[in-house]
Amino acid sequence: MQEIKVKFRGVRGSHPTAKQSHLKYGGNTSCVEVWAGGHLIILDAGTGIIDLSRDLQKEHILSGTDLYSRAPINATLILSHIHQDHIQGLQFFSPLFIPTTTLDVYGLSHPSKSLKENLTEVLFERVFPLTYDEIPSNFNIHDFQMKNALVIKPDGKKEFIKLAEFNIEDHNEDVIISAYKTTAHPKDGSLSIKIQYKGKTLVYATDKESYIGCDKKFIEFAHGADVLIHDAQYTHQDYISPILPKQGFGHSTFNMALETAKFAKAKKLFFFHYDPNYDDGILDMLEKEFGALNCGAEFAKENLEINI
């Protein structure tokens, strides 16, 4: 049976937390590993991508006796946005330093700069020993073409097709990636990502603050998703705190995520992107609270694997 396979590599927001008190849910920042149609799609490049890279490198080494007899690593990385907790693992993605690797990166451009220009400056020019041009792999950075779907063919070739001209029935063997831009996350917005394959749908919506009554356009985008991975950085109490309210920070509460999943008629919801101050004890308490509601939502945990 054809499946979309998902592994949570990093579920934390804002910054990594290397503490014993955060081991159960995990301390790495945002990264989700997705396999669809034999293609590796990586959602965000927080510190969670580093363990993924080690696993890929190990498999590569075991696949042959030398560089060119080994199976090359091919991956597509979709960045929701380029805040630090979503890109800080990219320099340490070890397959980048294997010449046979191909990594295609897609994400939001800035009005005055392309994604390539931004990532080159932020990650490689001033804060890393190598420049972008010195990376030995086939490392390509592209602006995601909004109003288009990124289609990955069975042979791995990729092309953008205008959504206005798109008929999903013509792409039964393809992996289809589309995006929804929210402007509710400062300062330049964030992409929510939808992956469709063989009638199954995964929606990844991090760094997305909901509205009262939900974001109607996003509800339409995510409608009927088999799995919705949704930002749930704050409790409602922290969100409306009289001392340090979080409204306008660009993140949702657990209740907002639950309401969004309900209106979108998502079959399964995973809470994601937890505040680094929420240790295992707090998240255990919240898991018990939402479990008592019998709402079917689950708490994403590092290394949790699911099949859709």
XYZ file of C-alpha atoms in Angstrom:
308
model
C 0.000 0.000 0.000
C 1.291 3.478 -0.895
C 1.873 5.671 2.141
C 3.227 8.993 3.285
C 5.710 8.223 6.043
C 6.449 10.878 8.655
C 9.097 11.117 11.370
C 9.296 14.042 13.777
C 12.927 15.110 14.070
C 12.450 18.359 16.002
C 9.269 19.640 17.650
C 10.469 22.583 19.719
C 10.022 26.277 18.928
C 12.228 29.366 19.384
C 15.460 27.673 20.470
C 16.750 24.165 21.261
C 16.672 22.943 24.837
C 19.472 20.564 25.815
C 18.009 19.619 29.182
C 17.173 16.325 30.848
C 13.758 17.780 31.699
C 12.916 18.021 27.965
C 13.937 14.531 26.786
C 10.488 12.937 26.501
C 9.117 15.374 23.922
C 12.493 16.485 22.628
C 14.576 19.629 22.623
C 15.449 20.033 18.940
C 13.875 22.773 16.853
C 11.539 22.288 13.914
C 12.182 19.531 11.408
C 9.855 16.852 10.006
C 11.065 14.037 7.751
C 8.552 12.935 5.107
C 8.814 10.115 2.572
C 6.299 10.012 -0.294
C 6.634 8.019 -3.497
C 10.231 7.193 -2.575
C 11.124 10.891 -2.348
C 12.557 12.504 0.784
C 10.889 15.800 1.667
C 12.174 17.697 4.694
C 9.997 20.310 6.347
C 12.189 22.965 7.960
C 15.840 22.767 8.978
C 15.954 23.402 12.709
C 18.414 21.423 14.812
C 16.293 18.309 14.291
C 17.733 18.019 10.773
C 21.156 17.140 12.205
C 20.136 13.677 13.451
C 18.362 13.077 10.146
C 21.556 13.956 8.297
C 23.556 11.463 10.368
C 21.097 8.680 9.540
C 21.209 9.558 5.826
C 25.002 9.671 5.855
C 25.219 6.276 7.579
C 22.886 4.697 4.989
C 24.919 6.291 2.204
C 28.210 4.885 3.524
C 26.758 1.388 3.941
C 25.342 1.375 0.407
C 28.688 0.960 -1.379
C 32.447 0.751 -1.111
C 33.378 4.185 -2.412
C 31.862 7.596 -3.158
C 30.584 6.780 -6.634
C 29.313 3.251 -5.960
C 27.199 4.488 -3.066
C 23.566 5.508 -3.477
C 23.411 9.307 -3.739
C 21.323 11.289 -1.259
C 18.529 13.270 -2.904
C 16.221 15.479 -0.853
C 13.792 18.372 -1.146
C 13.776 20.848 1.743
C 10.816 23.199 2.196
C 11.379 26.100 4.586
C 8.323 27.649 6.226
C 10.389 30.810 6.791
C 13.946 31.703 7.758
C 13.710 32.546 11.434
C 16.650 30.991 13.237
C 14.850 28.021 14.780
C 13.854 26.836 11.291
C 17.246 27.084 9.579
C 19.883 26.720 12.306
C 20.613 23.075 11.476
C 21.133 23.529 7.733
C 24.884 24.243 7.877
C 25.284 20.968 9.795
C 23.328 18.827 7.328
C 26.292 16.547 6.614
C 25.125 15.280 3.162
C 25.827 18.813 1.885
C 29.525 17.915 2.058
C 29.158 14.731 -0.011
C 29.684 15.644 -3.711
C 27.010 13.240 -5.011
C 24.236 14.740 -2.850
C 21.457 16.818 -4.372
C 19.507 19.114 -2.046
C 16.838 21.398 -3.490
C 15.654 24.060 -1.045
C 12.428 26.037 -1.500
C 10.993 28.854 0.587
C 9.778 32.424 0.758
C 11.607 35.180 -1.001
C 11.844 38.689 0.449
C 10.592 41.701 -1.542
C 14.169 42.867 -2.011
C 16.108 39.566 -1.889
C 15.737 36.024 -3.130
C 15.772 33.110 -0.699
C 19.211 32.187 -2.028
C 20.574 35.657 -1.278
C 19.095 35.618 2.224
C 20.332 32.129 3.158
C 23.751 32.741 1.645
C 24.193 35.858 3.760
C 22.593 34.568 6.968
C 24.061 31.050 7.064
C 27.297 30.976 5.118
C 28.953 34.313 4.459
C 29.660 35.541 7.989
C 28.883 32.762 10.459
C 30.305 29.605 8.835
C 33.769 28.551 7.612
C 32.514 27.852 4.069
C 30.697 30.099 1.647
C 27.700 28.850 -0.311
C 29.850 28.443 -3.452
C 32.311 26.228 -1.554
C 29.676 23.604 -0.648
C 30.697 20.554 -2.746
C 27.236 19.029 -3.285
C 24.554 19.970 -5.803
C 22.966 22.504 -3.438
C 20.196 24.551 -5.043
C 18.077 27.264 -3.410
C 14.831 28.376 -5.059
C 12.023 30.801 -4.319
C 8.765 28.917 -3.843
C 6.461 30.020 -6.630
C 3.243 30.992 -4.907
C 0.021 30.237 -6.821
C 1.833 27.168 -8.139
C 2.187 23.557 -7.065
C 5.623 21.955 -6.916
C 5.285 18.544 -8.568
C 7.845 15.778 -7.988
C 7.710 13.156 -10.733
C 8.412 9.457 -10.083
C 11.897 9.926 -11.607
C 12.608 12.796 -9.191
C 12.263 15.636 -11.672
C 10.541 18.725 -10.277
C 8.396 21.378 -11.929
C 6.027 24.150 -10.907
C 2.503 24.028 -12.326
C 0.006 26.865 -11.960
C -2.749 25.942 -9.519
C -5.301 27.560 -11.822
C -4.376 24.972 -14.455
C -3.899 22.075 -12.032
C -5.939 18.868 -12.139
C -4.884 16.456 -9.416
C -6.287 13.491 -11.359
C -3.538 14.032 -13.935
C -0.875 13.516 -11.262
C -1.745 10.204 -9.635
C 1.886 9.047 -9.553
C 3.337 12.416 -8.547
C 4.011 14.035 -5.189
C 2.310 17.426 -5.058
C 3.511 20.205 -2.754
C 1.574 23.437 -2.367
C 1.854 26.333 0.068
C -0.296 28.856 1.899
C 1.280 32.069 3.143
C 0.127 33.519 6.430
C 1.005 37.102 7.292
C 0.176 36.591 10.960
C 3.789 35.707 11.761
C 6.178 38.674 12.036
C 7.712 40.064 9.984
C 7.548 38.512 6.556
C 5.000 35.759 7.084
C 5.345 31.990 7.003
C 4.459 29.176 4.630
C 2.149 26.347 5.586
C 2.894 23.297 3.448
C 0.564 20.690 1.965
C 1.906 17.384 0.627
C -0.430 15.164 -1.410
C 0.310 11.675 -2.676
C -1.959 8.819 -3.775
C -5.050 10.418 -2.244
C -3.374 11.132 1.123
C -2.742 14.642 2.473
C -0.337 15.996 5.077
C -0.505 19.657 6.135
C 2.319 21.285 8.107
C 1.449 24.646 9.670
C 4.061 26.020 12.011
C 4.593 29.617 13.176
C 0.994 30.383 12.380
C -1.173 32.437 14.703
C -4.874 31.782 14.366
C -7.704 34.297 14.530
C -10.928 34.397 16.491
C -13.179 32.099 14.528
C -10.166 30.661 12.678
C -8.353 31.636 9.510
C -10.973 30.857 6.865
C -8.518 30.752 3.953
C -6.278 28.341 5.810
C -9.298 26.173 6.681
C -9.974 25.861 2.961
C -6.291 25.074 2.287
C -6.135 22.337 4.955
C -9.655 20.983 4.537
C -9.894 17.215 4.844
C -6.215 16.662 5.649
C -5.407 13.164 6.846
C -2.820 14.662 9.208
C -2.502 18.287 10.327
C 0.710 19.257 12.143
C -0.114 22.594 13.724
C 1.738 25.198 15.753
C 0.790 25.034 19.439
C 3.467 27.096 21.122
C 1.433 28.500 24.009
C -1.224 27.623 26.502
C -4.240 29.919 26.514
C -3.131 31.253 29.917
C 0.295 32.273 28.605
C -1.228 33.727 25.448
C -3.392 36.180 27.425
C -0.981 36.666 30.339
C -1.350 40.147 31.901
C 2.426 40.208 32.540
C 3.777 39.076 29.175
C 0.957 38.386 26.694
C 1.901 36.439 23.557
C -0.799 37.739 21.229
C 0.814 38.968 18.020
C 3.934 36.824 18.439
C 2.877 34.715 15.443
C 2.043 31.497 17.274
C -1.110 29.610 18.173
C -2.337 28.094 21.400
C -3.251 24.434 21.799
C -6.915 25.466 21.745
C -6.460 27.410 18.513
C -4.846 24.386 16.865
C -7.695 22.183 18.040
C -10.332 24.599 16.753
C -8.546 24.852 13.393
C -8.413 21.068 13.034
C -12.110 20.840 13.863
C -13.182 23.399 11.247
C -10.791 21.958 8.648
C -12.201 18.484 9.319
C -8.676 17.123 9.675
C -8.662 13.428 10.496
C -5.686 13.689 12.851
C -4.065 16.633 14.644
C -0.535 16.768 16.046
C 0.406 19.663 18.327
C 3.859 21.030 17.403
C 6.438 23.789 18.020
C 6.273 23.843 21.825
C 7.573 26.766 23.838
C 11.099 25.919 25.109
C 9.950 26.768 28.640
C 7.459 23.870 28.582
C 9.327 20.915 30.037
C 8.145 17.289 30.069
C 6.123 17.863 33.234
C 4.136 20.723 31.710
C 3.574 18.900 28.432
C 2.540 15.728 30.301
C -0.035 17.798 32.167
C -1.326 19.291 28.913
C -1.392 15.881 27.247
C -3.536 14.568 30.068
C -5.808 17.631 29.884
C -6.429 17.312 26.151
C -6.662 13.541 26.413
C -9.546 13.977 28.825
C -11.367 15.989 26.152
C -11.259 12.904 23.906
C -10.502 15.203 20.964
C -8.141 12.807 19.196
C -5.239 15.254 19.162
C -1.724 13.966 19.825
C 1.429 15.647 21.037
C 4.302 15.395 18.572
C 7.403 13.855 20.111
C 10.895 13.696 18.737
C 11.465 10.448 16.769
C 7.756 9.610 16.668
C 6.969 7.878 13.364
C 3.562 7.656 11.686
C 2.199 6.349 8.389
C -0.609 8.087 6.551
